[in-house]
Structures are given as structure tokens and as C-alpha cells.
Amino acid sequence: MTHPSHSPGRAPGHATGAAAATASASASASASASASAEDRAPVIVSSPGSFARSVLDERHPALIERVRRATPYPPEQQRALDSLLEEITKGVIERLDDSEPGAERWADEPYYGQRWPEVPFLWAESLFYRKLLAALGHFTPGPWQGIDPFAPFKNAELTSSKVDEELVALDRLPGLPAEEQDRTLLLSSLWGNRADLGFQLSAGAEGLGERVTGLVVDDSPALLETLEAGEPGKVCLVADNAGPELLPDLVLADHLLTTRRAATVVLHLKPYPYYVSDATTTDTLACLDRMTGASGHATEVGERLRQAVSSGRLILRTHPFSCAPHPYERMPSDLREDFASATLTVMKGDLNYRRLVGDRHWPATTPFAEATAYFPGPVAALRTLKSDVVTGLPPQVLAELDAGEEVWRTSGTHALVQFGA
């Protein structure tokens, strides 16, 4: 059930003086478009019985307990975790303490004093993770500053025997025809550790296509055509998860550089731990170490990537807005200019998709290019569906999915490659 989508055109993404000069005008246009979107697609809140509500009522309390068990935090942090659990289950949204480093960035948000399920789901989730870090003293000078509460989970995945198998499977990559390499690595980055790289390299592109029946939109040909249309430029790759899911992203980045689809790859990472598994610079370096510590082709890829970082061809970049509780439509001008100067921006994962199209109840057949019309350059999404929001589905595909028994929007069994130019 794989279908290309058809989208109206968008201006090329190469940097020009005009592109930077029109940033404020684009922001004004975005504000007008946002008002129109609000009429057609209400922002998702955590209504009773919804997936969003289950995250607030079940996933967040369970995560507090997982974090508590994974690391022996002292009494002060334990009490702070108890207070946070009390707030999210029985209380109203409280401000960050004035003494919390960075609290000023949240000071003007409008939802304090309301119940957690009543506010936009994206905002509530983001504040929960920020408050979790505050409770653990992540930003406060002292012995717990900078400690990643999710590191035990990330490390367990990265050091697993499954990753060993994935890295060994890379030895077969150079023997594939060029087109199969392209598709194999693109789909590996899309699916992360669900469709393992070893199977993909054994089956080839055709066999993979038969197995990955959950790919409901596939604009990968248009994505690759954009990268091949002119001289190699900058590709922005906005990362999602760390560990086994970041490894294929890094292999894809190496592939873009070695095949001259990109002169530089800018890997956008989170500036601090976020949403449990989101990738940081520390996680990226751990993945490079994992590859170079392996053998065969994995070692070669890891060494090339290390050299690419040293030479400036692979740029690791963080921005405060990456952890903001807002959609990309509200991105600041410097981030907008970064994306505008790219040949292509690739958004990885479910959370980036939610922020890209706005976390709204879009009609699922709304064209992807319409929902991302504000974006300053060509943009692609590689996303496994793990939340309610979706755009760009052909009507027939939507009807088939809705007729099935599976909860296809949130199960992680379906995915899409979408492109808007």
C-alpha cells in the first residue's frame, strides 16, 4: 500500500540574499496561515479516551517510576519526583521555579493554572519533560548537573547484540547496486530498528518493499531527485531517536556525503535530554564509537564520519528551539535561515512530524505541502506513525486504513516518506 503524493510547488531551498530578507514576511504569512489552519484543524488536546490522554495518564507517570528505578537519585530528587507525579495526576500546571536555570524561556507561556489535559498536547508533553529534568537537577550546578536520566535506557539499546548484527550486516552494503543502496538506507532510516538493516541488505530493495507493507506514502523518488538536481549543497537532517535508530541516520548521512548528494550534512540534535530517547551530541558520539569499535564496513563508515566532523562536512548542531513546546511554524529567524539555505531538510520521526505540520486534527487527505507551506525550503519527512496527526494520504488509502481493525495512527506499524518542494 505504497503511494506517491502529489504536491504543489515551493520555491527552491538554496540560500540567497532574498531568502534571508524575506524571513519576516514569511513569518507574517505563517501567522495568517495559522489562523486558517485553526479553523480547519483544531490543535490536539488530551481529550478523554484519546491517545494523547493515555500518554498523560499512563505513560508519563510510568516514566517517572522508570527513571526513579534506573538511577539511585538522592532524597531531594526523590521528593521532587513525588511532587511532579502529584502535579501531573491530580493538580494544575505550575510554573517552573524562578530559581530554575532557563525558567525565563517558559515564563510567558499562557497555560499555567489549567489542568494538564486541557492544554495543547504538544505543549503539555514538552513541559512535562522539562519539569522532569528540573526535578532531577539536570540544569542546576552540582553533582547531578548534566546527568542524562534516560542514559541507562539508551545505553542498553546501543550495546545490545541486535546492534552487533546490524553493524555486521553493513558489510553487504557495498555489494548492492547503487539504486538499492539508496532505497535500503532511506528505508532503514525511516523504520529505525523495526525493519532491521540485516534483513534489508539480504532482501534488497524489492524484497524490502514486499515486507514493509505499512509504507502508506512514498515520495522517496522526489526526495532523491531533489538531491541530484544540481551541485551538492547542504542537507539538514533533523534527528529523532538515539541508539539503534540514530545509527542508520548516520549511515545515511555518510552515504549522502560519499555519493556527492550533499557537500555538507548538518545533523540537528537536541541540546539536552528530551522525550526519553531523543538524540543529543553525546548520543551521536556514542554511536560513532560503536561503529568504529566494530569491524568491516561499519568501521569504515564510522571513521569517515569522524573525519567528516573534523573537516566540517558533518556538522553537529543544536538549537534551543529544538526543545521548545511549539510547532516549527514558530521557529526563530536564525533557524529559519539555516533551513532556507539547505538543498533539502529531512525531518526524522514522529515528534518532528508533529511539530512540522502542527499537532492538529488535520483531515488526513490534506496535502503535505499545504500543511508545510510556511517552511522556507524543500522539506521531507521520514516518519513512523506513533500519534494521531497525519497529512497527505490518498483518499483510497485512508479508507482502507480506517476500514481495518488496527489502530494504524498510533501503533508504529505504518510509515510515510513525504516531500514538499
mmCIF file with all atom_site columns, N, CA, C and O in Angstrom, residues 303-339:
data_model
loop_
_atom_site.group_PDB
_atom_site.id
_atom_site.type_symbol
_atom_site.label_atom_id
_atom_site.label_alt_id
_atom_site.label_comp_id
_atom_site.label_asym_id
_atom_site.label_entity_id
_atom_site.label_seq_id
_atom_site.pdbx_PDB_ins_code
_atom_site.Cartn_x
_atom_site.Cartn_y
_atom_site.Cartn_z
_atom_site.occupancy
_atom_site.B_iso_or_equiv
_atom_site.pdbx_formal_charge
_atom_site.auth_seq_id
_atom_site.auth_comp_id
_atom_site.auth_asym_id
_atom_site.auth_atom_id
_atom_site.pdbx_PDB_model_num
ATOM 1   N N  . GLU A 1 303 ? 34.722 5.747  10.772 1.00 0.00 ? 303 GLU A N  1
ATOM 2   C CA . GLU A 1 303 ? 35.928 6.563  10.603 1.00 0.00 ? 303 GLU A CA 1
ATOM 3   C C  . GLU A 1 303 ? 35.678 7.722  9.640  1.00 0.00 ? 303 GLU A C  1
ATOM 4   O O  . GLU A 1 303 ? 36.142 8.846  9.867  1.00 0.00 ? 303 GLU A O  1
ATOM 5   N N  . ARG A 1 304 ? 34.952 7.463  8.553  1.00 0.00 ? 304 ARG A N  1
ATOM 6   C CA . ARG A 1 304 ? 34.648 8.551  7.612  1.00 0.00 ? 304 ARG A CA 1
ATOM 7   C C  . ARG A 1 304 ? 33.821 9.637  8.293  1.00 0.00 ? 304 ARG A C  1
ATOM 8   O O  . ARG A 1 304 ? 34.038 10.833 8.065  1.00 0.00 ? 304 ARG A O  1
ATOM 9   N N  . LEU A 1 305 ? 32.866 9.215  9.115  1.00 0.00 ? 305 LEU A N  1
ATOM 10  C CA . LEU A 1 305 ? 32.028 10.195 9.796  1.00 0.00 ? 305 LEU A CA 1
ATOM 11  C C  . LEU A 1 305 ? 32.829 11.007 10.811 1.00 0.00 ? 305 LEU A C  1
ATOM 12  O O  . LEU A 1 305 ? 32.627 12.227 10.944 1.00 0.00 ? 305 LEU A O  1
ATOM 13  N N  . ARG A 1 306 ? 33.730 10.365 11.509 1.00 0.00 ? 306 ARG A N  1
ATOM 14  C CA . ARG A 1 306 ? 34.598 11.112 12.443 1.00 0.00 ? 306 ARG A CA 1
ATOM 15  C C  . ARG A 1 306 ? 35.435 12.142 11.687 1.00 0.00 ? 306 ARG A C  1
ATOM 16  O O  . ARG A 1 306 ? 35.570 13.298 12.119 1.00 0.00 ? 306 ARG A O  1
ATOM 17  N N  . GLN A 1 307 ? 35.984 11.737 10.536 1.00 0.00 ? 307 GLN A N  1
ATOM 18  C CA . GLN A 1 307 ? 36.756 12.669 9.725  1.00 0.00 ? 307 GLN A CA 1
ATOM 19  C C  . GLN A 1 307 ? 35.871 13.784 9.177  1.00 0.00 ? 307 GLN A C  1
ATOM 20  O O  . GLN A 1 307 ? 36.300 14.948 9.078  1.00 0.00 ? 307 GLN A O  1
ATOM 21  N N  . ALA A 1 308 ? 34.605 13.435 8.840  1.00 0.00 ? 308 ALA A N  1
ATOM 22  C CA . ALA A 1 308 ? 33.682 14.444 8.324  1.00 0.00 ? 308 ALA A CA 1
ATOM 23  C C  . ALA A 1 308 ? 33.358 15.491 9.388  1.00 0.00 ? 308 ALA A C  1
ATOM 24  O O  . ALA A 1 308 ? 33.222 16.680 9.085  1.00 0.00 ? 308 ALA A O  1
ATOM 25  N N  . VAL A 1 309 ? 33.232 15.051 10.636 1.00 0.00 ? 309 VAL A N  1
ATOM 26  C CA . VAL A 1 309 ? 33.029 16.016 11.720 1.00 0.00 ? 309 VAL A CA 1
ATOM 27  C C  . VAL A 1 309 ? 34.248 16.923 11.848 1.00 0.00 ? 309 VAL A C  1
ATOM 28  O O  . VAL A 1 309 ? 34.144 18.147 11.956 1.00 0.00 ? 309 VAL A O  1
ATOM 29  N N  . SER A 1 310 ? 35.431 16.322 11.812 1.00 0.00 ? 310 SER A N  1
ATOM 30  C CA . SER A 1 310 ? 36.670 17.098 11.978 1.00 0.00 ? 310 SER A CA 1
ATOM 31  C C  . SER A 1 310 ? 36.884 18.095 10.840 1.00 0.00 ? 310 SER A C  1
ATOM 32  O O  . SER A 1 310 ? 37.429 19.177 11.041 1.00 0.00 ? 310 SER A O  1
ATOM 33  N N  . SER A 1 311 ? 36.435 17.725 9.632  1.00 0.00 ? 311 SER A N  1
ATOM 34  C CA . SER A 1 311 ? 36.656 18.597 8.472  1.00 0.00 ? 311 SER A CA 1
ATOM 35  C C  . SER A 1 311 ? 35.513 19.575 8.230  1.00 0.00 ? 311 SER A C  1
ATOM 36  O O  . SER A 1 311 ? 35.598 20.420 7.341  1.00 0.00 ? 311 SER A O  1
ATOM 37  N N  . GLY A 1 312 ? 34.433 19.449 8.995  1.00 0.00 ? 312 GLY A N  1
ATOM 38  C CA . GLY A 1 312 ? 33.302 20.351 8.826  1.00 0.00 ? 312 GLY A CA 1
ATOM 39  C C  . GLY A 1 312 ? 32.294 19.918 7.780  1.00 0.00 ? 312 GLY A C  1
ATOM 40  O O  . GLY A 1 312 ? 31.364 20.670 7.472  1.00 0.00 ? 312 GLY A O  1
ATOM 41  N N  . ARG A 1 313 ? 32.423 18.707 7.262  1.00 0.00 ? 313 ARG A N  1
ATOM 42  C CA . ARG A 1 313 ? 31.436 18.215 6.288  1.00 0.00 ? 313 ARG A CA 1
ATOM 43  C C  . ARG A 1 313 ? 30.214 17.623 6.988  1.00 0.00 ? 313 ARG A C  1
ATOM 44  O O  . ARG A 1 313 ? 29.121 17.608 6.420  1.00 0.00 ? 313 ARG A O  1
ATOM 45  N N  . LEU A 1 314 ? 30.389 17.114 8.195  1.00 0.00 ? 314 LEU A N  1
ATOM 46  C CA . LEU A 1 314 ? 29.273 16.711 9.046  1.00 0.00 ? 314 LEU A CA 1
ATOM 47  C C  . LEU A 1 314 ? 29.272 17.636 10.254 1.00 0.00 ? 314 LEU A C  1
ATOM 48  O O  . LEU A 1 314 ? 30.202 17.619 11.063 1.00 0.00 ? 314 LEU A O  1
ATOM 49  N N  . ILE A 1 315 ? 28.241 18.446 10.343 1.00 0.00 ? 315 ILE A N  1
ATOM 50  C CA . ILE A 1 315 ? 28.151 19.475 11.386 1.00 0.00 ? 315 ILE A CA 1
ATOM 51  C C  . ILE A 1 315 ? 27.094 19.048 12.398 1.00 0.00 ? 315 ILE A C  1
ATOM 52  O O  . ILE A 1 315 ? 25.936 18.784 12.028 1.00 0.00 ? 315 ILE A O  1
ATOM 53  N N  . LEU A 1 316 ? 27.474 18.945 13.654 1.00 0.00 ? 316 LEU A N  1
ATOM 54  C CA . LEU A 1 316 ? 26.528 18.642 14.724 1.00 0.00 ? 316 LEU A CA 1
ATOM 55  C C  . LEU A 1 316 ? 26.023 19.967 15.280 1.00 0.00 ? 316 LEU A C  1
ATOM 56  O O  . LEU A 1 316 ? 26.810 20.796 15.739 1.00 0.00 ? 316 LEU A O  1
ATOM 57  N N  . ARG A 1 317 ? 24.721 20.158 15.240 1.00 0.00 ? 317 ARG A N  1
ATOM 58  C CA . ARG A 1 317 ? 24.159 21.465 15.604 1.00 0.00 ? 317 ARG A CA 1
ATOM 59  C C  . ARG A 1 317 ? 22.993 21.281 16.570 1.00 0.00 ? 317 ARG A C  1
ATOM 60  O O  . ARG A 1 317 ? 22.184 20.363 16.422 1.00 0.00 ? 317 ARG A O  1
ATOM 61  N N  . THR A 1 318 ? 22.947 22.149 17.565 1.00 0.00 ? 318 THR A N  1
ATOM 62  C CA . THR A 1 318 ? 21.810 22.178 18.483 1.00 0.00 ? 318 THR A CA 1
ATOM 63  C C  . THR A 1 318 ? 21.226 23.586 18.482 1.00 0.00 ? 318 THR A C  1
ATOM 64  O O  . THR A 1 318 ? 21.917 24.562 18.192 1.00 0.00 ? 318 THR A O  1
ATOM 65  N N  . HIS A 1 319 ? 19.950 23.668 18.804 1.00 0.00 ? 319 HIS A N  1
ATOM 66  C CA . HIS A 1 319 ? 19.272 24.960 18.881 1.00 0.00 ? 319 HIS A CA 1
ATOM 67  C C  . HIS A 1 319 ? 18.235 24.879 20.000 1.00 0.00 ? 319 HIS A C  1
ATOM 68  O O  . HIS A 1 319 ? 17.546 23.856 20.127 1.00 0.00 ? 319 HIS A O  1
ATOM 69  N N  . PRO A 1 320 ? 18.101 25.922 20.823 1.00 0.00 ? 320 PRO A N  1
ATOM 70  C CA . PRO A 1 320 ? 17.120 25.870 21.915 1.00 0.00 ? 320 PRO A CA 1
ATOM 71  C C  . PRO A 1 320 ? 15.709 25.551 21.444 1.00 0.00 ? 320 PRO A C  1
ATOM 72  O O  . PRO A 1 320 ? 14.937 24.894 22.159 1.00 0.00 ? 320 PRO A O  1
ATOM 73  N N  . PHE A 1 321 ? 15.366 25.977 20.233 1.00 0.00 ? 321 PHE A N  1
ATOM 74  C CA . PHE A 1 321 ? 14.011 25.750 19.742 1.00 0.00 ? 321 PHE A CA 1
ATOM 75  C C  . PHE A 1 321 ? 13.727 24.263 19.518 1.00 0.00 ? 321 PHE A C  1
ATOM 76  O O  . PHE A 1 321 ? 12.561 23.863 19.461 1.00 0.00 ? 321 PHE A O  1
ATOM 77  N N  . SER A 1 322 ? 14.774 23.457 19.406 1.00 0.00 ? 322 SER A N  1
ATOM 78  C CA . SER A 1 322 ? 14.574 22.016 19.233 1.00 0.00 ? 322 SER A CA 1
ATOM 79  C C  . SER A 1 322 ? 13.847 21.392 20.414 1.00 0.00 ? 322 SER A C  1
ATOM 80  O O  . SER A 1 322 ? 13.242 20.324 20.280 1.00 0.00 ? 322 SER A O  1
ATOM 81  N N  . CYS A 1 323 ? 13.898 22.033 21.568 1.00 0.00 ? 323 CYS A N  1
ATOM 82  C CA . CYS A 1 323 ? 13.186 21.549 22.755 1.00 0.00 ? 323 CYS A CA 1
ATOM 83  C C  . CYS A 1 323 ? 12.050 22.484 23.161 1.00 0.00 ? 323 CYS A C  1
ATOM 84  O O  . CYS A 1 323 ? 11.568 22.427 24.294 1.00 0.00 ? 323 CYS A O  1
ATOM 85  N N  . ALA A 1 324 ? 11.638 23.339 22.249 1.00 0.00 ? 324 ALA A N  1
ATOM 86  C CA . ALA A 1 324 ? 10.537 24.260 22.540 1.00 0.00 ? 324 ALA A CA 1
ATOM 87  C C  . ALA A 1 324 ? 9.199  23.531 22.424 1.00 0.00 ? 324 ALA A C  1
ATOM 88  O O  . ALA A 1 324 ? 9.089  22.536 21.703 1.00 0.00 ? 324 ALA A O  1
ATOM 89  N N  . PRO A 1 325 ? 8.164  24.031 23.090 1.00 0.00 ? 325 PRO A N  1
ATOM 90  C CA . PRO A 1 325 ? 6.858  23.350 23.065 1.00 0.00 ? 325 PRO A CA 1
ATOM 91  C C  . PRO A 1 325 ? 5.970  23.805 21.917 1.00 0.00 ? 325 PRO A C  1
ATOM 92  O O  . PRO A 1 325 ? 4.746  23.782 22.035 1.00 0.00 ? 325 PRO A O  1
ATOM 93  N N  . HIS A 1 326 ? 6.581  24.210 20.803 1.00 0.00 ? 326 HIS A N  1
ATOM 94  C CA . HIS A 1 326 ? 5.832  24.831 19.720 1.00 0.00 ? 326 HIS A CA 1
ATOM 95  C C  . HIS A 1 326 ? 6.130  24.161 18.382 1.00 0.00 ? 326 HIS A C  1
ATOM 96  O O  . HIS A 1 326 ? 7.191  23.552 18.198 1.00 0.00 ? 326 HIS A O  1
ATOM 97  N N  . PRO A 1 327 ? 5.225  24.320 17.409 1.00 0.00 ? 327 PRO A N  1
ATOM 98  C CA . PRO A 1 327 ? 5.486  23.797 16.064 1.00 0.00 ? 327 PRO A CA 1
ATOM 99  C C  . PRO A 1 327 ? 6.560  24.609 15.353 1.00 0.00 ? 327 PRO A C  1
ATOM 100 O O  . PRO A 1 327 ? 6.869  25.753 15.736 1.00 0.00 ? 327 PRO A O  1
ATOM 101 N N  . TYR A 1 328 ? 7.124  24.020 14.300 1.00 0.00 ? 328 TYR A N  1
ATOM 102 C CA . TYR A 1 328 ? 8.184  24.695 13.544 1.00 0.00 ? 328 TYR A CA 1
ATOM 103 C C  . TYR A 1 328 ? 7.695  25.965 12.865 1.00 0.00 ? 328 TYR A C  1
ATOM 104 O O  . TYR A 1 328 ? 8.508  26.821 12.503 1.00 0.00 ? 328 TYR A O  1
ATOM 105 N N  . GLU A 1 329 ? 6.409  26.117 12.703 1.00 0.00 ? 329 GLU A N  1
ATOM 106 C CA . GLU A 1 329 ? 5.879  27.344 12.129 1.00 0.00 ? 329 GLU A CA 1
ATOM 107 C C  . GLU A 1 329 ? 6.307  28.569 12.934 1.00 0.00 ? 329 GLU A C  1
ATOM 108 O O  . GLU A 1 329 ? 6.402  29.672 12.413 1.00 0.00 ? 329 GLU A O  1
ATOM 109 N N  . ARG A 1 330 ? 6.625  28.365 14.217 1.00 0.00 ? 330 ARG A N  1
ATOM 110 C CA . ARG A 1 330 ? 7.045  29.461 15.091 1.00 0.00 ? 330 ARG A CA 1
ATOM 111 C C  . ARG A 1 330 ? 8.563  29.513 15.276 1.00 0.00 ? 330 ARG A C  1
ATOM 112 O O  . ARG A 1 330 ? 9.056  30.146 16.200 1.00 0.00 ? 330 ARG A O  1
ATOM 113 N N  . MET A 1 331 ? 9.298  28.870 14.397 1.00 0.00 ? 331 MET A N  1
ATOM 114 C CA . MET A 1 331 ? 10.757 28.838 14.552 1.00 0.00 ? 331 MET A CA 1
ATOM 115 C C  . MET A 1 331 ? 11.347 30.247 14.480 1.00 0.00 ? 331 MET A C  1
ATOM 116 O O  . MET A 1 331 ? 10.846 31.114 13.749 1.00 0.00 ? 331 MET A O  1
ATOM 117 N N  . PRO A 1 332 ? 12.436 30.510 15.209 1.00 0.00 ? 332 PRO A N  1
ATOM 118 C CA . PRO A 1 332 ? 13.087 31.824 15.150 1.00 0.00 ? 332 PRO A CA 1
ATOM 119 C C  . PRO A 1 332 ? 13.823 32.023 13.836 1.00 0.00 ? 332 PRO A C  1
ATOM 120 O O  . PRO A 1 332 ? 14.065 31.077 13.076 1.00 0.00 ? 332 PRO A O  1
ATOM 121 N N  . SER A 1 333 ? 14.193 33.265 13.573 1.00 0.00 ? 333 SER A N  1
ATOM 122 C CA . SER A 1 333 ? 14.737 33.624 12.260 1.00 0.00 ? 333 SER A CA 1
ATOM 123 C C  . SER A 1 333 ? 16.047 32.921 11.937 1.00 0.00 ? 333 SER A C  1
ATOM 124 O O  . SER A 1 333 ? 16.293 32.551 10.788 1.00 0.00 ? 333 SER A O  1
ATOM 125 N N  . ASP A 1 334 ? 16.920 32.701 12.953 1.00 0.00 ? 334 ASP A N  1
ATOM 126 C CA . ASP A 1 334 ? 18.201 32.059 12.641 1.00 0.00 ? 334 ASP A CA 1
ATOM 127 C C  . ASP A 1 334 ? 18.021 30.607 12.228 1.00 0.00 ? 334 ASP A C  1
ATOM 128 O O  . ASP A 1 334 ? 18.705 30.117 11.322 1.00 0.00 ? 334 ASP A O  1
ATOM 129 N N  . LEU A 1 335 ? 17.057 29.917 12.836 1.00 0.00 ? 335 LEU A N  1
ATOM 130 C CA . LEU A 1 335 ? 16.782 28.540 12.436 1.00 0.00 ? 335 LEU A CA 1
ATOM 131 C C  . LEU A 1 335 ? 16.103 28.513 11.070 1.00 0.00 ? 335 LEU A C  1
ATOM 132 O O  . LEU A 1 335 ? 16.410 27.661 10.228 1.00 0.00 ? 335 LEU A O  1
ATOM 133 N N  . ARG A 1 336 ? 15.215 29.449 10.830 1.00 0.00 ? 336 ARG A N  1
ATOM 134 C CA . ARG A 1 336 ? 14.570 29.555 9.525  1.00 0.00 ? 336 ARG A CA 1
ATOM 135 C C  . ARG A 1 336 ? 15.613 29.763 8.429  1.00 0.00 ? 336 ARG A C  1
ATOM 136 O O  . ARG A 1 336 ? 15.551 29.153 7.356  1.00 0.00 ? 336 ARG A O  1
ATOM 137 N N  . GLU A 1 337 ? 16.601 30.614 8.674  1.00 0.00 ? 337 GLU A N  1
ATOM 138 C CA . GLU A 1 337 ? 17.641 30.871 7.673  1.00 0.00 ? 337 GLU A CA 1
ATOM 139 C C  . GLU A 1 337 ? 18.505 29.628 7.444  1.00 0.00 ? 337 GLU A C  1
ATOM 140 O O  . GLU A 1 337 ? 18.953 29.376 6.321  1.00 0.00 ? 337 GLU A O  1
ATOM 141 N N  . ASP A 1 338 ? 18.734 28.863 8.500  1.00 0.00 ? 338 ASP A N  1
ATOM 142 C CA . ASP A 1 338 ? 19.502 27.619 8.357  1.00 0.00 ? 338 ASP A CA 1
ATOM 143 C C  . ASP A 1 338 ? 18.783 26.664 7.409  1.00 0.00 ? 338 ASP A C  1
ATOM 144 O O  . ASP A 1 338 ? 19.384 26.122 6.469  1.00 0.00 ? 338 ASP A O  1
ATOM 145 N N  . PHE A 1 339 ? 17.487 26.470 7.623  1.00 0.00 ? 339 PHE A N  1
ATOM 146 C CA . PHE A 1 339 ? 16.717 25.580 6.755  1.00 0.00 ? 339 PHE A CA 1
ATOM 147 C C  . PHE A 1 339 ? 16.563 26.159 5.346  1.00 0.00 ? 339 PHE A C  1
ATOM 148 O O  . PHE A 1 339 ? 16.564 25.412 4.360  1.00 0.00 ? 339 PHE A O  1
#
